[in-house]
């Protein structure tokens, strides 16, 4: 039997080799990003194809299908859905911290909704993408053949920003995976610049500049140890939490607690989160939830978890964190391609790799610019020499039989033009032979190169004018300076680093933004303030002691003299709003009663109620005797030194005490001022100790004096006289004003009249004086109810005894002298009277006082 000769292959070796080739192909060519530009090949090819299409941020959008066609047809021979999914993700602001594609149309949602088909959507690059592709045409990076070697594509993009850290990356390769979180551009550039200036910067110093990842969906990072491990070793686990707060919703008998979720962890599907909460409720694993709804809109996310009356909100919130994706982990693996090999990198190593790449890009760009500048300088030198020898060059070109003949003469080769030929334009004082001989000497002396000769032949006649000739000389001087600068950059490492730093600073100035994700130290539980948005709310307190907070946006602006809208209900006993001010939800409020006691409450603990609701009785929130009235409420963020609480009684007694003395207020209150029998504390304001005090009375009298006239006193002191009152008169307003007298005071009367008067019109007196006329009060205007400082763009809120409410701009109110009656601000009908007026557009806390002082 004949034996056939075969080339046998060991199947074990073949499988090992083939699988290793496949694995490296996936690792290098598909799943892992390059440490230099932070892109996988598909992302790089998408941006390069858009760049070739001219699909820039300042150009018209193009159909996504056209972009996808170019990518798969020219550079990425894979499925169109994979390429389109890449474009979609690069356009989603909840997936990318800094989107690189500007999408027009439906590009999906945080609920997991798919994007519209590529034939319906349009896209173009963002402004930041232009910084990633900047200078690519200047030979800054290497190009490689595409899959069929018909075109070339960049092997890496010459990015000006550390994109790997800015937008992060995620991917699963063979036997390895990467998961790099996004970061804040400002922080990353600050760390990069610090490392460029000081290459031996310690890891601890970089961790101060980059405190942690910054996710596009916001939320919290709970604990810093995971961040530290990720930055120092390349691997770590970060705990993410949703931003949620406990609030009161509904009104009347339907009022109840609710958990409001406004931000969710990165890569969490909002719809799946809501479904998971519903599943836990149905399975009886999560008690205390009465209703669940998604109230998100174009203004932001809002998931409402309505609670049962007998549930404890904080317990339900803790269970939500424990049982649902409201608390999720992000496993950091800083794996990327470095010099063709996958490596796990620390934060410093990633920044160093980018800096080294950026040095190479800037060096290659500078060399390219230098070559171009030298070539241009060479041409300009030739043109300058040609202009000086026009008397010879013009006849030469005129008598040449062709362009080639003229070029050969200009470069010193004289054989082509027959000297026996009759030349035109020879000077009359020379023979033809003499002129040609002289011309040959001039050409040998000038030594034009081929490039210079071609430039001379291309020179337009209009460039021979004196002005155009000067432009050539000026351009030559500028080119020489540019060449010197470029040579300096290439010769001096410090100059090269300065160029890199300047470009980074320019990008930071253009694209830097605030951090979205808040980092909380490990072991510190989230307080309710951490989970509540820091926003201004309008706080109203009625005469009978009902309090509420309402978003400022609930009050629409109207013109002067309008009818107003109905605000808080007057109730059964004609109750009306007596105090109205604006404060942050992260502030405290100090509540002063008429007997001189002070209590403390957090603003977010106040009931959130609509404009028409009365609110909740203060006695149900803090331990205030029912017989006491509220004298003043002051919002305070921090009880710091250098701020003072100024208290004024109805009879004109004034007292000033350091704010720091109110740091520890017990639940049952502490004494703030000793009030005389028959008197009562009227109002309280905050100052910085350097202002002037203006006190106004019911009968239209006011006094202005320096705050230094009131010495600081302890909490137990009585105070000193602030104004000498006339019979039956009493204080209705006290405010701090600037010493320059440039502010204007708005006075509002019972019948809805008001006027603005400059502070300087009130003569400066000593404390305790009788004062001057502030507003002329008549039966038509009624007595004065409120006086406070305003500016033209200030917004004023006025409330009447019947609950009518109006919001107007101070600029609409007439500016008059002290004794004028003013103009009508709000109509009062049927015995109605104005009870309260307040400045709406600035919270009256210590930050505002500091700003006014500055």
JSON list of C-alpha atoms in Angstrom, two decimals, residues 176-178 229-230 232-236 332-338 341-347 349-350:
[
{"chain": "A", "resi": 176, "resn": "UNK", "atom": "CA", "xyz": [-8.87, 40.76, 31.07]},
{"chain": "A", "resi": 177, "resn": "UNK", "atom": "CA", "xyz": [-11.18, 43.78, 31.35]},
{"chain": "A", "resi": 178, "resn": "UNK", "atom": "CA", "xyz": [-10.93, 47.53, 31.79]},
{"chain": "A", "resi": 229, "resn": "UNK", "atom": "CA", "xyz": [-6.55, 52.22, 46.08]},
{"chain": "A", "resi": 230, "resn": "UNK", "atom": "CA", "xyz": [-7.61, 52.80, 42.47]},
{"chain": "A", "resi": 232, "resn": "UNK", "atom": "CA", "xyz": [-2.25, 54.15, 43.79]},
{"chain": "A", "resi": 233, "resn": "UNK", "atom": "CA", "xyz": [-2.55, 50.57, 42.51]},
{"chain": "A", "resi": 234, "resn": "UNK", "atom": "CA", "xyz": [-4.76, 50.79, 39.43]},
{"chain": "A", "resi": 235, "resn": "UNK", "atom": "CA", "xyz": [-7.55, 48.75, 41.03]},
{"chain": "A", "resi": 236, "resn": "UNK", "atom": "CA", "xyz": [-10.24, 49.65, 43.57]},
{"chain": "A", "resi": 332, "resn": "UNK", "atom": "CA", "xyz": [-12.02, 50.42, 38.87]},
{"chain": "A", "resi": 333, "resn": "UNK", "atom": "CA", "xyz": [-9.50, 48.63, 36.63]},
{"chain": "A", "resi": 334, "resn": "UNK", "atom": "CA", "xyz": [-7.12, 51.11, 34.99]},
{"chain": "A", "resi": 335, "resn": "UNK", "atom": "CA", "xyz": [-6.11, 48.76, 32.17]},
{"chain": "A", "resi": 336, "resn": "UNK", "atom": "CA", "xyz": [-5.02, 50.24, 28.86]},
{"chain": "A", "resi": 337, "resn": "UNK", "atom": "CA", "xyz": [-2.63, 49.66, 25.95]},
{"chain": "A", "resi": 338, "resn": "UNK", "atom": "CA", "xyz": [0.88, 51.00, 26.57]},
{"chain": "A", "resi": 341, "resn": "UNK", "atom": "CA", "xyz": [0.97, 45.86, 25.59]},
{"chain": "A", "resi": 342, "resn": "UNK", "atom": "CA", "xyz": [-1.93, 45.84, 28.11]},
{"chain": "A", "resi": 343, "resn": "UNK", "atom": "CA", "xyz": [-0.93, 47.34, 31.49]},
{"chain": "A", "resi": 344, "resn": "UNK", "atom": "CA", "xyz": [-2.68, 48.28, 34.72]},
{"chain": "A", "resi": 345, "resn": "UNK", "atom": "CA", "xyz": [-1.69, 51.86, 35.55]},
{"chain": "A", "resi": 346, "resn": "UNK", "atom": "CA", "xyz": [-1.81, 54.17, 38.54]},
{"chain": "A", "resi": 347, "resn": "UNK", "atom": "CA", "xyz": [-3.14, 57.72, 38.24]},
{"chain": "A", "resi": 349, "resn": "UNK", "atom": "CA", "xyz": [1.40, 56.62, 35.34]},
{"chain": "A", "resi": 350, "resn": "UNK", "atom": "CA", "xyz": [-1.64, 57.49, 33.20]}
]
